[in-house]
Amino acid sequence: MTAENDRVIRSFIAMEINDEVRDGLFRAQVSLKKSGAKVAWVAPQHIHLTLVFLGTVFEAKVADLKPVLDEVASGFSVFGFEVKDVGFFGPAKAPKVVWAGIDDETQSIRDIQQRLSERVAALGITLEDRPFRPHLTLGRVRSTFGVDRLTSALYSVKSNDFGRVDVKRLLLMQSHMEPQGVRYSILHEASLKGA
């Protein structure tokens, strides 16, 4: 039997998006699906902006993460960002991720992400060793079948402006793998309170 503080969960720190942006991204997904490419599309209700991917952490660490979110959030005021354009990570012949872009005019997203990363790392949690590129994941490409049609289809929705998101809180999320797919739950929320 596993002791409670030995249990592990998959988690991440994120910002949510609003329904207007979510609806626009869903319409873009519908258009891109017509390419027939083998893509695991993210359900619209699950699209979010990941700031720090924590991966598998001990459940006991959640108590340490909550004050980190509170502290970082208290230093930032409510701000907004625009969601526009779509693209992909990886080479054109073998794209890995289809994304919607983030226009972070104020650099607030990057500043928050950097502070969170520093504080999380100080707790002894190992983070991904790659540059932070703010984006919203729309889908993960599962094979090279149909990728030429997919990349062509991306140009038809490339310059879409999906709307503005006002950021009011940071979320500590847990991902649950279930037979019908992934489900997310909020473990903690921290409101932006800065002057």
Tab-separated table of C-alpha atoms in Angstrom:
chain	number	residue	atom	x	y	z
A	1	MET	CA	0.000	0.000	0.000
A	2	THR	CA	1.353	3.433	-0.938
A	3	ALA	CA	1.747	6.036	1.781
A	4	GLU	CA	-0.119	9.267	1.082
A	5	ASN	CA	3.033	11.363	0.695
A	6	ASP	CA	4.443	8.800	-1.786
A	7	ARG	CA	1.562	9.235	-4.267
A	8	VAL	CA	2.434	11.028	-7.482
A	9	ILE	CA	0.324	13.218	-9.753
A	10	ARG	CA	0.865	14.837	-13.149
A	11	SER	CA	0.544	18.588	-12.889
A	12	PHE	CA	1.311	21.952	-14.441
A	13	ILE	CA	0.820	25.682	-13.858
A	14	ALA	CA	-1.342	27.457	-16.412
A	15	MET	CA	-3.443	30.426	-17.484
A	16	GLU	CA	-6.978	29.873	-18.737
A	17	ILE	CA	-8.567	31.293	-21.875
A	18	ASN	CA	-12.105	32.606	-22.373
A	19	ASP	CA	-15.027	31.125	-24.300
A	20	GLU	CA	-14.759	33.600	-27.201
A	21	VAL	CA	-11.166	32.571	-27.913
A	22	ARG	CA	-11.999	28.905	-27.288
A	23	ASP	CA	-14.819	29.040	-29.874
A	24	GLY	CA	-12.525	30.608	-32.470
A	25	LEU	CA	-9.860	27.974	-31.869
A	26	PHE	CA	-12.467	25.222	-32.198
A	27	ARG	CA	-13.502	26.605	-35.599
A	28	ALA	CA	-9.833	26.609	-36.647
A	29	GLN	CA	-9.511	22.982	-35.530
A	30	VAL	CA	-12.593	22.016	-37.548
A	31	SER	CA	-11.033	23.607	-40.631
A	32	LEU	CA	-7.674	21.902	-40.052
A	33	LYS	CA	-9.273	18.488	-39.479
A	34	LYS	CA	-10.399	18.526	-43.099
A	35	SER	CA	-6.761	17.871	-44.050
A	36	GLY	CA	-7.210	14.280	-42.883
A	37	ALA	CA	-3.870	14.376	-41.046
A	38	LYS	CA	-3.427	12.095	-38.045
A	39	VAL	CA	-3.591	14.658	-35.246
A	40	ALA	CA	-4.701	14.187	-31.639
A	41	TRP	CA	-6.723	17.391	-31.352
A	42	VAL	CA	-7.036	18.974	-27.914
A	43	ALA	CA	-10.661	19.215	-26.797
A	44	PRO	CA	-11.566	22.938	-26.835
A	45	GLN	CA	-12.494	22.935	-23.141
A	46	HIS	CA	-8.966	21.727	-22.320
A	47	ILE	CA	-7.016	24.373	-24.264
A	48	HIS	CA	-4.890	26.467	-21.901
A	49	LEU	CA	-1.579	28.310	-21.755
A	50	THR	CA	0.951	26.159	-19.917
A	51	LEU	CA	3.453	28.274	-17.981
A	52	VAL	CA	5.383	25.563	-16.149
A	53	PHE	CA	5.041	21.859	-16.870
A	54	LEU	CA	5.759	20.079	-13.602
A	55	GLY	CA	5.272	16.550	-14.878
A	56	THR	CA	5.059	13.849	-12.243
A	57	VAL	CA	5.429	15.248	-8.730
A	58	PHE	CA	4.755	13.889	-5.271
A	59	GLU	CA	1.291	14.853	-4.115
A	60	ALA	CA	2.837	16.152	-0.891
A	61	LYS	CA	4.661	18.840	-2.955
A	62	VAL	CA	1.330	20.459	-3.867
A	63	ALA	CA	1.241	22.122	-0.448
A	64	ASP	CA	4.625	23.734	-1.236
A	65	LEU	CA	3.482	24.879	-4.686
A	66	LYS	CA	0.376	26.763	-3.537
A	67	PRO	CA	2.251	29.595	-1.735
A	68	VAL	CA	4.581	29.883	-4.765
A	69	LEU	CA	1.586	30.658	-6.993
A	70	ASP	CA	0.177	33.066	-4.406
A	71	GLU	CA	3.475	34.927	-4.075
A	72	VAL	CA	4.086	35.266	-7.807
A	73	ALA	CA	0.462	36.258	-8.534
A	74	SER	CA	0.557	38.944	-5.841
A	75	GLY	CA	3.280	40.761	-7.795
A	76	PHE	CA	1.295	41.143	-11.034
A	77	SER	CA	-1.781	43.134	-11.982
A	78	VAL	CA	-4.525	41.829	-14.259
A	79	PHE	CA	-3.338	42.070	-17.884
A	80	GLY	CA	-4.355	40.831	-21.301
A	81	PHE	CA	-2.903	39.116	-24.321
A	82	GLU	CA	-4.080	38.516	-27.876
A	83	VAL	CA	-4.425	35.057	-29.424
A	84	LYS	CA	-3.623	35.167	-33.114
A	85	ASP	CA	-2.144	33.084	-35.900
A	86	VAL	CA	-1.561	29.347	-36.040
A	87	GLY	CA	1.577	27.391	-36.783
A	88	PHE	CA	3.495	24.282	-35.830
A	89	PHE	CA	6.609	23.145	-34.024
A	90	GLY	CA	8.962	20.835	-35.892
A	91	PRO	CA	9.982	20.579	-39.547
A	92	ALA	CA	7.348	21.077	-42.257
A	93	LYS	CA	7.697	17.427	-43.352
A	94	ALA	CA	7.206	16.147	-39.792
A	95	PRO	CA	5.431	18.729	-37.607
A	96	LYS	CA	4.973	17.736	-33.968
A	97	VAL	CA	2.539	20.263	-32.467
A	98	VAL	CA	-0.087	22.550	-34.017
A	99	TRP	CA	-0.437	25.765	-32.010
A	100	ALA	CA	-2.163	29.127	-31.775
A	101	GLY	CA	0.118	32.076	-31.106
A	102	ILE	CA	0.218	34.467	-28.173
A	103	ASP	CA	0.937	38.196	-28.536
A	104	ASP	CA	2.438	39.048	-25.132
A	105	GLU	CA	2.874	42.807	-25.658
A	106	THR	CA	3.589	43.573	-22.006
A	107	GLN	CA	5.981	40.629	-21.535
A	108	SER	CA	3.924	39.774	-18.436
A	109	ILE	CA	3.538	36.127	-19.445
A	110	ARG	CA	7.286	35.688	-19.799
A	111	ASP	CA	7.954	37.538	-16.536
A	112	ILE	CA	5.432	35.403	-14.639
A	113	GLN	CA	6.779	32.219	-16.206
A	114	GLN	CA	10.361	33.099	-15.290
A	115	ARG	CA	9.467	33.859	-11.667
A	116	LEU	CA	7.422	30.693	-11.357
A	117	SER	CA	10.214	28.586	-12.854
A	118	GLU	CA	12.796	30.016	-10.466
A	119	ARG	CA	10.576	29.437	-7.420
A	120	VAL	CA	9.519	25.934	-8.495
A	121	ALA	CA	13.120	24.920	-9.182
A	122	ALA	CA	14.049	26.163	-5.698
A	123	LEU	CA	11.640	23.529	-4.333
A	124	GLY	CA	13.774	20.838	-5.958
A	125	ILE	CA	11.386	20.121	-8.843
A	126	THR	CA	13.238	19.435	-12.101
A	127	LEU	CA	11.840	21.450	-15.018
A	128	GLU	CA	12.068	20.951	-18.762
A	129	ASP	CA	15.313	22.253	-20.212
A	130	ARG	CA	14.001	24.152	-23.222
A	131	PRO	CA	13.151	27.781	-23.927
A	132	PHE	CA	9.663	28.947	-22.998
A	133	ARG	CA	7.541	29.735	-26.073
A	134	PRO	CA	4.061	30.894	-25.063
A	135	HIS	CA	1.413	29.162	-27.177
A	136	LEU	CA	-1.861	27.264	-27.022
A	137	THR	CA	-1.582	23.649	-28.145
A	138	LEU	CA	-4.346	22.778	-30.608
A	139	GLY	CA	-3.160	19.275	-31.474
A	140	ARG	CA	-0.276	16.803	-31.474
A	141	VAL	CA	0.643	15.260	-34.817
A	142	ARG	CA	0.710	11.445	-34.578
A	143	SER	CA	2.120	10.506	-37.995
A	144	THR	CA	3.403	12.013	-41.207
A	145	PHE	CA	0.276	10.884	-43.056
A	146	GLY	CA	-1.418	13.935	-44.581
A	147	VAL	CA	1.035	16.466	-43.147
A	148	ASP	CA	1.431	18.213	-46.516
A	149	ARG	CA	-2.314	18.865	-46.544
A	150	LEU	CA	-2.158	19.911	-42.887
A	151	THR	CA	0.614	22.469	-43.399
A	152	SER	CA	-1.229	23.821	-46.460
A	153	ALA	CA	-4.430	24.083	-44.408
A	154	LEU	CA	-2.554	26.005	-41.728
A	155	TYR	CA	-1.960	28.798	-44.223
A	156	SER	CA	-5.719	29.193	-44.692
A	157	VAL	CA	-6.212	29.984	-40.972
A	158	LYS	CA	-2.732	31.353	-40.280
A	159	SER	CA	-3.596	35.029	-39.823
A	160	ASN	CA	-6.762	34.571	-37.750
A	161	ASP	CA	-7.246	36.874	-34.781
A	162	PHE	CA	-8.982	34.743	-32.147
A	163	GLY	CA	-9.507	37.485	-29.573
A	164	ARG	CA	-8.194	38.843	-26.308
A	165	VAL	CA	-7.753	37.046	-22.996
A	166	ASP	CA	-7.723	38.928	-19.685
A	167	VAL	CA	-5.548	37.106	-17.172
A	168	LYS	CA	-6.873	37.325	-13.632
A	169	ARG	CA	-5.432	34.226	-12.006
A	170	LEU	CA	-2.810	31.492	-12.169
A	171	LEU	CA	-3.900	27.871	-11.903
A	172	LEU	CA	-2.163	24.814	-10.484
A	173	MET	CA	-3.682	21.962	-12.476
A	174	GLN	CA	-3.680	18.181	-12.279
A	175	SER	CA	-4.112	16.006	-15.358
A	176	HIS	CA	-6.011	12.732	-15.039
A	177	MET	CA	-5.608	10.078	-17.730
A	178	GLU	CA	-8.946	8.345	-18.268
A	179	PRO	CA	-10.214	5.849	-20.874
A	180	GLN	CA	-12.106	8.628	-22.698
A	181	GLY	CA	-9.070	10.943	-22.659
A	182	VAL	CA	-7.376	13.450	-20.413
A	183	ARG	CA	-9.306	15.430	-17.807
A	184	TYR	CA	-8.005	18.417	-15.835
A	185	SER	CA	-8.836	19.599	-12.344
A	186	ILE	CA	-7.806	22.753	-10.499
A	187	LEU	CA	-5.705	22.114	-7.379
A	188	HIS	CA	-5.183	25.787	-6.529
A	189	GLU	CA	-5.883	29.214	-7.986
A	190	ALA	CA	-4.002	32.408	-7.223
A	191	SER	CA	-5.495	35.802	-8.130
A	192	LEU	CA	-3.319	38.526	-9.652
A	193	LYS	CA	-3.235	41.321	-7.072
A	194	GLY	CA	-0.305	43.555	-7.965
A	195	ALA	CA	-0.569	47.343	-8.043
